[in-house]
Coordinates of C-alpha atoms in Angstrom, one line a residue:
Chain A
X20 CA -9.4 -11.5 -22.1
X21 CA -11.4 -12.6 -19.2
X22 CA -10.4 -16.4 -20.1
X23 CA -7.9 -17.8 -17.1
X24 CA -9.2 -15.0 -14.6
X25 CA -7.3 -12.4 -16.8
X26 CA -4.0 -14.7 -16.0
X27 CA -2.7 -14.9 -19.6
X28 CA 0.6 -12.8 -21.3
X29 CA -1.0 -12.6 -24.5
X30 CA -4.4 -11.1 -23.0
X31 CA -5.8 -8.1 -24.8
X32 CA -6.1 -6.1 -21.7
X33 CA -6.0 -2.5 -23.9
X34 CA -9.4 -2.5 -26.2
X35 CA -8.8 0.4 -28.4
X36 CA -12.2 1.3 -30.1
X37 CA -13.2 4.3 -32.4
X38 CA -14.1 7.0 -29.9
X39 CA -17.6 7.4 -32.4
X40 CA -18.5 3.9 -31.0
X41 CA -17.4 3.9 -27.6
X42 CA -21.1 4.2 -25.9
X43 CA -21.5 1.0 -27.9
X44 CA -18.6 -0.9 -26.4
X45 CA -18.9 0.1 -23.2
X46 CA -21.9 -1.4 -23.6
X47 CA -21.0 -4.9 -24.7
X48 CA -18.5 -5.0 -22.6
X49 CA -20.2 -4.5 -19.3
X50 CA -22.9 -6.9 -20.4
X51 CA -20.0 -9.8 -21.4
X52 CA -17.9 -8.9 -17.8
X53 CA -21.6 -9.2 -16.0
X54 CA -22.2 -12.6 -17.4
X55 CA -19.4 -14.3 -16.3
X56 CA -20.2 -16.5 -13.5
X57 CA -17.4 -16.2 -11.3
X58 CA -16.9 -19.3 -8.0
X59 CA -15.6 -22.0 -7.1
X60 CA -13.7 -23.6 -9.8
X61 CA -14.6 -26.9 -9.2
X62 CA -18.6 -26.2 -10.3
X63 CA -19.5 -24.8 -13.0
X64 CA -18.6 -21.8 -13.4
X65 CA -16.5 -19.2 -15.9
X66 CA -14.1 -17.9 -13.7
X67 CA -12.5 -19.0 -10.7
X68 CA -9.9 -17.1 -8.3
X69 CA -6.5 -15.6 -9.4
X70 CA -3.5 -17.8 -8.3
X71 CA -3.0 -16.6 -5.2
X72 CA -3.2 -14.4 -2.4
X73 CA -0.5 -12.1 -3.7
X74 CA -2.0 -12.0 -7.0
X75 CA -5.3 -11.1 -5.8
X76 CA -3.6 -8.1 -3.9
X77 CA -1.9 -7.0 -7.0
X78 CA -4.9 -7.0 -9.1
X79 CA -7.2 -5.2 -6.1
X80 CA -4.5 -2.5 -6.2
X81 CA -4.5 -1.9 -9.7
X82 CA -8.0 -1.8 -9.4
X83 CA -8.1 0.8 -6.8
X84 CA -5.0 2.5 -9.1
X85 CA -7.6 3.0 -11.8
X86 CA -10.4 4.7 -9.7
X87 CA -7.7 7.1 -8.7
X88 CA -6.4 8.0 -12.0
X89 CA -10.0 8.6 -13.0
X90 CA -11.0 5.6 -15.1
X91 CA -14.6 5.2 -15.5
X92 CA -16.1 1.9 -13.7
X93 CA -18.5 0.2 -16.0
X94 CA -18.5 -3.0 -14.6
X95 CA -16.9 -4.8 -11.4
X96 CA -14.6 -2.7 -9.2
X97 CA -12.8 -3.4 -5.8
X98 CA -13.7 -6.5 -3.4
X99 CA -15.3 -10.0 -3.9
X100 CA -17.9 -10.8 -6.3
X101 CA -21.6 -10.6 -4.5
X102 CA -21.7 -13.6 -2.4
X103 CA -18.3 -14.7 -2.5
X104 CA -17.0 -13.9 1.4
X105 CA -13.8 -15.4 0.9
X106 CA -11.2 -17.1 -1.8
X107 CA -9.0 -14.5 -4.2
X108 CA -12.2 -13.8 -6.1
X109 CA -12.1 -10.9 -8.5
X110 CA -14.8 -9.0 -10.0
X111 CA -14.7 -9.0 -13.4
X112 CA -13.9 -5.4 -14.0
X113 CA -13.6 -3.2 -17.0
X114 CA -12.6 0.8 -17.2
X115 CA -13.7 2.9 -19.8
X116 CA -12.4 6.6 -20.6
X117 CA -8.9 5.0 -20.0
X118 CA -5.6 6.8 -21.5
X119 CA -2.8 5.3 -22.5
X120 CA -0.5 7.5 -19.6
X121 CA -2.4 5.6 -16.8
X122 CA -0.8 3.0 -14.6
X123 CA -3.2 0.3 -15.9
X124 CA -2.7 1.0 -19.4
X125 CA 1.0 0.9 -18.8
X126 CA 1.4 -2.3 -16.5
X127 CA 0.3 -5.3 -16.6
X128 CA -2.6 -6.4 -14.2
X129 CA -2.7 -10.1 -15.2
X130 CA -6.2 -10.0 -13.7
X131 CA -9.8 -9.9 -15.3
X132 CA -9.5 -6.0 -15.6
X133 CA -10.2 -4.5 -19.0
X134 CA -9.4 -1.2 -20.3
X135 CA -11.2 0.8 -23.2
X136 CA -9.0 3.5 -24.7
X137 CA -11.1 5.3 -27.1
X138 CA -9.1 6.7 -30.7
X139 CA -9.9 9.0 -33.3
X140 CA -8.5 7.7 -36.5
X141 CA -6.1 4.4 -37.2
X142 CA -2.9 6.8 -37.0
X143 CA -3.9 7.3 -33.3
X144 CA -4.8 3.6 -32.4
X145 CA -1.5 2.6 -33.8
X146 CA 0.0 5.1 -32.1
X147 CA -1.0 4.0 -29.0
X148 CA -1.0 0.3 -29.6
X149 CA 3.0 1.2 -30.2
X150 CA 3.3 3.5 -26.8
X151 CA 4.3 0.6 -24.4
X152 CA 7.6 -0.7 -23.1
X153 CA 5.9 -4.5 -24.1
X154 CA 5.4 -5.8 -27.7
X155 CA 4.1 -9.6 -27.5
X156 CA 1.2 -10.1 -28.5
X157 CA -1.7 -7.8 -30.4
X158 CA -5.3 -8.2 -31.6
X159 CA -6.7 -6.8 -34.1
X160 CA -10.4 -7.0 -34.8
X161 CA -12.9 -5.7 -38.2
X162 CA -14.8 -7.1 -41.0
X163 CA -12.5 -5.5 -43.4
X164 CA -9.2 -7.9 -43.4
X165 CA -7.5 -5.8 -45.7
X166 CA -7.6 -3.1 -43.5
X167 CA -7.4 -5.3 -40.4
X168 CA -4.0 -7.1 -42.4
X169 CA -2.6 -3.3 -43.2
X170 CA -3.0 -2.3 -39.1
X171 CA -1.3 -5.8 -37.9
X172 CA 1.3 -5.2 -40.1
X173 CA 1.7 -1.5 -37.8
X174 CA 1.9 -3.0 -35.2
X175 CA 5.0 -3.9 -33.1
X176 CA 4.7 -7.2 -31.3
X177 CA 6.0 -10.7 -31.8
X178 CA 2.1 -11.8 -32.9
X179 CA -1.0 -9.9 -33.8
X180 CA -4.2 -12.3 -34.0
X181 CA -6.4 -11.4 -36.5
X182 CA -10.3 -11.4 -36.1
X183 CA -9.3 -13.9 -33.3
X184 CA -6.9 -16.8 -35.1
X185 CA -5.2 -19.4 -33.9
X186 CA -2.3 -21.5 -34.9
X187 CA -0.3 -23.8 -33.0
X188 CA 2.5 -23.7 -35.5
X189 CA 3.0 -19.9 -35.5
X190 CA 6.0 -18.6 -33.5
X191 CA 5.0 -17.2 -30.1
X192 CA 7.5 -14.2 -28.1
X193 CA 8.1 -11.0 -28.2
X194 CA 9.3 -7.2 -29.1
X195 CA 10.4 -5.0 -26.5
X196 CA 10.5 -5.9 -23.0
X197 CA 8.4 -9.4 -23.7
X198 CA 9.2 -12.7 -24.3
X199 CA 12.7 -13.5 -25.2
X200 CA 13.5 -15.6 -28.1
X201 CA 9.9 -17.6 -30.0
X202 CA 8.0 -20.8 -29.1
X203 CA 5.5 -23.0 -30.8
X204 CA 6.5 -25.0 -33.7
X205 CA 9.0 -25.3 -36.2
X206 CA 10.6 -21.6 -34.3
X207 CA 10.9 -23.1 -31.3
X208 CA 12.5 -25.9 -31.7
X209 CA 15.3 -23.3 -33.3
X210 CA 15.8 -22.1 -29.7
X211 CA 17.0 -25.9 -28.6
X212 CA 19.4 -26.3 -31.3
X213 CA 22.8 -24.9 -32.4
X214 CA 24.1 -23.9 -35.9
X215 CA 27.5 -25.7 -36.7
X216 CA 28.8 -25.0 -40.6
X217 CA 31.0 -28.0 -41.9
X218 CA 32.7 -25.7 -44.5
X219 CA 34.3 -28.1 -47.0
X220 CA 32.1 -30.7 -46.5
X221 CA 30.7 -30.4 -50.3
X222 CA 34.5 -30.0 -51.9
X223 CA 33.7 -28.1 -55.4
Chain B
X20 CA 19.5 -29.7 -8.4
X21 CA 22.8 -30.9 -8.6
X22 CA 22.0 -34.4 -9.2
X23 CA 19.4 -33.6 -11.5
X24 CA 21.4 -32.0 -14.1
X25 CA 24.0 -34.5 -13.5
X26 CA 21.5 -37.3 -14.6
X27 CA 20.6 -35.2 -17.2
X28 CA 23.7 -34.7 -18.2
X29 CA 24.5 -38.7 -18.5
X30 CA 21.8 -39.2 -20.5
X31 CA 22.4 -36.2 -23.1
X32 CA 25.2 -38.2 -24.8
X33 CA 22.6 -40.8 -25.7
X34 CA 19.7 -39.0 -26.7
X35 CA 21.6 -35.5 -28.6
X36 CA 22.9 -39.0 -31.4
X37 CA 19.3 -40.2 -31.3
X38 CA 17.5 -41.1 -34.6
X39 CA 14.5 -38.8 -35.9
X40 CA 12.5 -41.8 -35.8
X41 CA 13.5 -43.0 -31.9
X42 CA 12.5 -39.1 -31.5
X43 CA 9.2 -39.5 -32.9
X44 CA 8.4 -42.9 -31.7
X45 CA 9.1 -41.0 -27.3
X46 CA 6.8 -38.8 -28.5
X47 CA 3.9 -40.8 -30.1
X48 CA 4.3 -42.7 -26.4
X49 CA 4.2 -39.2 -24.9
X50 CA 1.0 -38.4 -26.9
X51 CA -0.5 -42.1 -25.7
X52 CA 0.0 -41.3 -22.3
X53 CA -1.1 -37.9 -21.9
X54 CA -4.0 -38.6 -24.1
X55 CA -4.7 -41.7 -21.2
X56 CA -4.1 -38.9 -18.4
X57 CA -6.2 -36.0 -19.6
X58 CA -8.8 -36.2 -16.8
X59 CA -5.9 -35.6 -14.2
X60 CA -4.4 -33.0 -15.6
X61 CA -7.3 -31.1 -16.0
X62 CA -8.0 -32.1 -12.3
X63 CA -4.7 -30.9 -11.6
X64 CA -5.0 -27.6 -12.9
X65 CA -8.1 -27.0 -11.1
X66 CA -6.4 -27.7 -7.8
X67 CA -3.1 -26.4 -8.8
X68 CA -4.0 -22.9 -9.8
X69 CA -7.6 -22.4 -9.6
X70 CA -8.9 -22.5 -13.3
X71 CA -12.3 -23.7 -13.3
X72 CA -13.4 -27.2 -14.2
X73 CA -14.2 -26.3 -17.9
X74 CA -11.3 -24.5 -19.0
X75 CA -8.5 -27.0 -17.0
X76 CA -10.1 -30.1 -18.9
X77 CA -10.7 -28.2 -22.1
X78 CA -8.2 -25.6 -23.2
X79 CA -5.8 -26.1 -20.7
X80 CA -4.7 -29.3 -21.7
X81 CA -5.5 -29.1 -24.8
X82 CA -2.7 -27.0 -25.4
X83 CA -0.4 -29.6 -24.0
X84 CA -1.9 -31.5 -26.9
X85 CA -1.4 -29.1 -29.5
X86 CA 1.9 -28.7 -29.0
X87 CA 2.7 -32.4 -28.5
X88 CA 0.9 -32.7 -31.6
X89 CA 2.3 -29.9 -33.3
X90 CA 6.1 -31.4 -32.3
X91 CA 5.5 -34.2 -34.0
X92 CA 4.3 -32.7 -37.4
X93 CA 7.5 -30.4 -37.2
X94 CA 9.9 -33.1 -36.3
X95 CA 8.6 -35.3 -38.9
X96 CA 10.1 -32.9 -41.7
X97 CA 12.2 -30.6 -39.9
X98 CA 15.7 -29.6 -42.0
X99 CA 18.7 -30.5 -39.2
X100 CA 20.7 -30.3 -42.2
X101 CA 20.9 -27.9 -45.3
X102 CA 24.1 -27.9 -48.0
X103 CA 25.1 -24.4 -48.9
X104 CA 27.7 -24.4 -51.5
X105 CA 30.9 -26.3 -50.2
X106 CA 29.2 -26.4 -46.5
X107 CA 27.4 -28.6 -44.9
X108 CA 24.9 -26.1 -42.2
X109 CA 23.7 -28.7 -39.3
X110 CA 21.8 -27.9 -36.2
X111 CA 22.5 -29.8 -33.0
X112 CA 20.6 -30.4 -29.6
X113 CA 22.2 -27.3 -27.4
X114 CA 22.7 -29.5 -24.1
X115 CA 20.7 -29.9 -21.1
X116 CA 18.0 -27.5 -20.8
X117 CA 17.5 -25.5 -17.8
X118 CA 13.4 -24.9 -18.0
X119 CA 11.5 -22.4 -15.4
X120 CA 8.1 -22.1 -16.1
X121 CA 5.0 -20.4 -14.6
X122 CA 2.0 -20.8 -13.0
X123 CA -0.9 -19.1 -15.3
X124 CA -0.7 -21.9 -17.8
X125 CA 0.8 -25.0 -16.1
X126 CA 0.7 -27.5 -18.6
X127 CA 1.4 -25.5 -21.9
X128 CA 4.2 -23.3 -20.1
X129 CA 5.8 -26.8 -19.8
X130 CA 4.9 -28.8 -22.7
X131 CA 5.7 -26.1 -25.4
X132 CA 9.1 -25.9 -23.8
X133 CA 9.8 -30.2 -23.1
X134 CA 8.7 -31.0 -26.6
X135 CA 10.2 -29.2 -28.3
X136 CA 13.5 -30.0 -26.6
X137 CA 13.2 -34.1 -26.4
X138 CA 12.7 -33.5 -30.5
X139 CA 15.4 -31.7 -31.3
X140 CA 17.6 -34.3 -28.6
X141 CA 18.0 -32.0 -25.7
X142 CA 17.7 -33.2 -22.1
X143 CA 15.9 -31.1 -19.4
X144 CA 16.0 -30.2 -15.9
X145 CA 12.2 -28.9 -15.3
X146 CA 11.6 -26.6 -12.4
X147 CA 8.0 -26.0 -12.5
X148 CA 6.4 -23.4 -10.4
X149 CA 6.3 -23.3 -6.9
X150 CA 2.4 -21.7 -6.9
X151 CA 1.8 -24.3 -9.5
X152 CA 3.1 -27.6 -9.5
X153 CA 0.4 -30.6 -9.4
X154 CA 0.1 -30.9 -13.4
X155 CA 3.9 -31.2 -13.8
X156 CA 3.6 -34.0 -11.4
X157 CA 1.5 -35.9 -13.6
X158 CA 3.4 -34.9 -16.7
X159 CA 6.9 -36.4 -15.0
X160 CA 4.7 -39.6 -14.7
X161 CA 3.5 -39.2 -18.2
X162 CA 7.1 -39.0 -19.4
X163 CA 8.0 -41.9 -17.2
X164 CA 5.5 -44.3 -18.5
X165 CA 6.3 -43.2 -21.9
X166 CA 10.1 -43.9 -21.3
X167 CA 11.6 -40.9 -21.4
X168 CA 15.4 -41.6 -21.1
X169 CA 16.8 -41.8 -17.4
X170 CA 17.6 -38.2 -16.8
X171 CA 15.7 -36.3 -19.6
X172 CA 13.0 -35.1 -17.6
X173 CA 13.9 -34.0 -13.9
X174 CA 11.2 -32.0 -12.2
X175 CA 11.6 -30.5 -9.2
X176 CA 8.9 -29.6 -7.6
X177 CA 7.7 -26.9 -5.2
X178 CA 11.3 -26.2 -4.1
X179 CA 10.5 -22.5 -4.2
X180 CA 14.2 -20.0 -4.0
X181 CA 15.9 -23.2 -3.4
X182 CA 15.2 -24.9 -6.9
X183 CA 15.3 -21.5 -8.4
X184 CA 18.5 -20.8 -7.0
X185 CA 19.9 -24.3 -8.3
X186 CA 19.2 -23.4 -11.7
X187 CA 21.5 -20.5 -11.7
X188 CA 24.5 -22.4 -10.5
X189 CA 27.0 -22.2 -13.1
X190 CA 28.1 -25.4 -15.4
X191 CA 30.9 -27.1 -13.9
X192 CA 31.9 -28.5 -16.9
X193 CA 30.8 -29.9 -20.4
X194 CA 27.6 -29.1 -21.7
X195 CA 26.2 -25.4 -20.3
X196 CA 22.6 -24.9 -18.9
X197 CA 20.5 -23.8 -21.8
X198 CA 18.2 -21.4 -19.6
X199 CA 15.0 -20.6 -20.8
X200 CA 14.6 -17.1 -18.7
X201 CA 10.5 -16.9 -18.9
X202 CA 7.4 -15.8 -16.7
X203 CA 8.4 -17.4 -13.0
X204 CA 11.8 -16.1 -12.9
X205 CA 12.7 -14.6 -9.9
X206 CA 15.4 -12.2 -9.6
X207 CA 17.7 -11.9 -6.9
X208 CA 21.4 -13.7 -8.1
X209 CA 22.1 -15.7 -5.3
X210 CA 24.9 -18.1 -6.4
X211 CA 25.0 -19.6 -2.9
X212 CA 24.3 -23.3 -2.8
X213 CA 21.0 -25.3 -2.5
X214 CA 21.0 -25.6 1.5
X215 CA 19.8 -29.5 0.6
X216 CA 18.4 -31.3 -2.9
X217 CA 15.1 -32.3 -0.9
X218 CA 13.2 -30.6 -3.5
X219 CA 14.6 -32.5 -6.2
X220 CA 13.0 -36.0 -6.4
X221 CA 12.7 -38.5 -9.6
X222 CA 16.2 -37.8 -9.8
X223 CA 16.3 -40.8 -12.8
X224 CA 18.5 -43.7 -12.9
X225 CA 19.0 -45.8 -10.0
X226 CA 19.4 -43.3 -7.7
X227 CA 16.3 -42.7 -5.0
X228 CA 15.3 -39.4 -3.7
X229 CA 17.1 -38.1 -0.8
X230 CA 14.3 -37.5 1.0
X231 CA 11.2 -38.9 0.1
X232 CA 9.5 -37.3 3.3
X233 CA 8.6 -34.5 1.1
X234 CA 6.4 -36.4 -1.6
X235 CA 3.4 -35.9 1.3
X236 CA 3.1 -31.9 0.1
X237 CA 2.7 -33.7 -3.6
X238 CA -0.2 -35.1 -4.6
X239 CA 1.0 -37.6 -6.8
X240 CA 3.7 -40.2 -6.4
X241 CA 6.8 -39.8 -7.7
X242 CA 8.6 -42.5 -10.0
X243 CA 11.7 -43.1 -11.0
X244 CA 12.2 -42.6 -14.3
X245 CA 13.3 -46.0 -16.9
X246 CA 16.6 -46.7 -16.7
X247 CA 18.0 -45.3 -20.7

């Protein structure tokens, strides 16, 4: 989710994993945020700034939001990356021991800020997949695809990827508060057109 | 903004009768074009919104590809038509199209909306974000070269509240403004006037830009686009 300096509607910004494995996620995740090279876009580099000034104030205060609510830093935080003394640089950032009643698990950041919410059983991750005002887009990750195709189906957004797919001719929008209406392929060319019936055209 | 929806407004009587095959043949010339242009684009978005070098030449734009791509393979066998008994179901262009986009993913925010509505024989006024507007420079000049009809594409640029505000003007007359309501809108309902259409170059036609003083914040040229 740290693609685009977290600057993406679709990104998976909630990472619900089984509470039994969460000392392993946290783990990965910290060691994937710390290896993103983060600078000046024009080098080479994984990350560059967010958009603007006023973004990188936003993200910075959700940042700040989460330390206050009492999410766990396990990697990144507040300020500039090292060595970066100027430009709307954000450190890569996740939170761990996040709940789903917290401001950053509510909102959306739109910056390179990931939250682990930890769940007991699939009832629960569903459960709080479902608790948000938002419903476009969903991920759902596991070597079982049966199981991982009965949890998409759970969920309420306009697309869940599954073990990371991609398709350019699946419909893109969303439930809830998101999106309005679908794009991408053949469904969005249904929002350009208009439906006219010519009733008696085919006399029987 | 005015003249912009006029123009595209002239033109939609034209291309809403178009063929399939006139459809598909814009946007094989679209595909050419922006498959000439890739290296500014992806230079674009790296100046435009910051993406680094890597990700504005590779996924970026190649989501401006896919779903030029994609656009074509749909429009190739799309159903405008389906019988149903004594009835005859058809699907029409749904007039000029209004289109707002953001600034997170420049290029696909506007492609997957423009393609999709040149195939289906809509028209568009583009308003591009303010924060983000560099790539959409060279995607009017993409459409340009490919012959886009006079008045299909009509970007203006960087016009901030003013462009914004234009878009919410309601239709004087004929077709309404099909808004696509997504990402970079910004509230507020002021129906007041644009104070001036500076903000609105490559009008089409053979009209010129009011004030071409302007095109030094852009850091491409604008063209007009071919006469339809």
């Amino acid at each position: 989710m740290m693609m685009n300096s977290g600057q993406t509607c679709s990104a998976a910004t909630r990472i619900l994993v089984p509470r039994a494995r969460l000392a392993e996620a946290e783990e990965a995740a910290r060691r994937a945020a710390e290896a993103i090279r983060v600078g000046d876009p024009r080098g080479d580099v994984d990350m560059g700034p967010v958009v603007s000034r006023k973004q990188f104030e936003t993200v910075q205060s959700y940042i700040q939001k989460g330390i206050e609510e009492g999410a766990r830093l396990i990697a990144g935080g507040p300020g500039r990356p090292e060595g970066l003394e100027r430009g709307y640089y954000v450190r890569p950032t996740v939170f761990s021991d996040v709940t789903n009643d917290m401001v950053i698990a509510r909102e959306e950041i739109f910056g390179p800020v990931a939250c682990l919410l930890a769940y007991e059983d699939l009832d629960e991750a569903v459960a709080i997949a479902n608790d948000s005002e938002y419903g476009l887009a969903g991920n759902v990750s596991g070597v079982d695809l049966e199981l991982a195709r009965a949890v998409a189906r759970r969920i309420r957004a306009g697309a869940i990827y599954i073990n990371g797919g991609f398709d350019f001719h699946a419909p893109f929008g969303g439930y809830k508060k998101s999106g309005n209406g679908r794009e991408w392929g053949e469904y969005g060319f249904h929002e350009y057109l208009e439906i006219k019936a010519l009733v008696g055209y085919n006399p029987g | 903004m005015d003249r912009a929806v006029a123009a595209a407004r002239r033109a939609f009587p034209r291309w809403s009768a178009s063929t399939r095959e006139e459809r598909l043949a814009l946007l094989e010339r679209i595909l050419e074009e922006y498959q000439r242009r890739l290296p500014d684009l992806g230079d674009a978005i790296t100046a435009e919104m910051g993406a680094p070098r890597g990700l504005a030449h590779g996924f970026q734009v190649q989501l401006g590809l896919g779903h030029l791509t994609t656009a074509i393979e749909v429009l190739r066998n799309f159903a405008f038509e389906e019988a149903r008994g004594p009835s005859l179901i058809v699907k029409e262009p749904i007039g000029v199209c209004g289109l707002i986009t953001p600034w997170n993913w420049p290029v696909n925010q506007v492609t997957v909306k423009v393609f999709p509505a040149l195939a289906t024989g809509c028209t568009v006024v583009l308003k591009p974000s303010q924060e983000a507007h560099f790539s959409a420079h060279v995607l009017a000049e993409i459409f340009d070269a490919a012959g886009v009809p006079a008045g299909g594409v009509q970007p203006g640029p960087g016009a901030g509240f003013r462009g914004g505000r234009g878009h919410r003007q309601p239709p004087r007359s004929g077709h309404g403004l099909h808004h696509r309501l997504r990402g970079g809108w910004r509230p507020g309902g002021h129906r007041r006037r644009p104070r001036r259409e500076a903000g609105v170059p490559g009008i089409g036609g053979q009209e010129r830009p009011h004030h071409p003083g302007r095109r030094k914040s852009c850091p491409n040229t604008w063209r007009e686009a071919s006469p339809g």
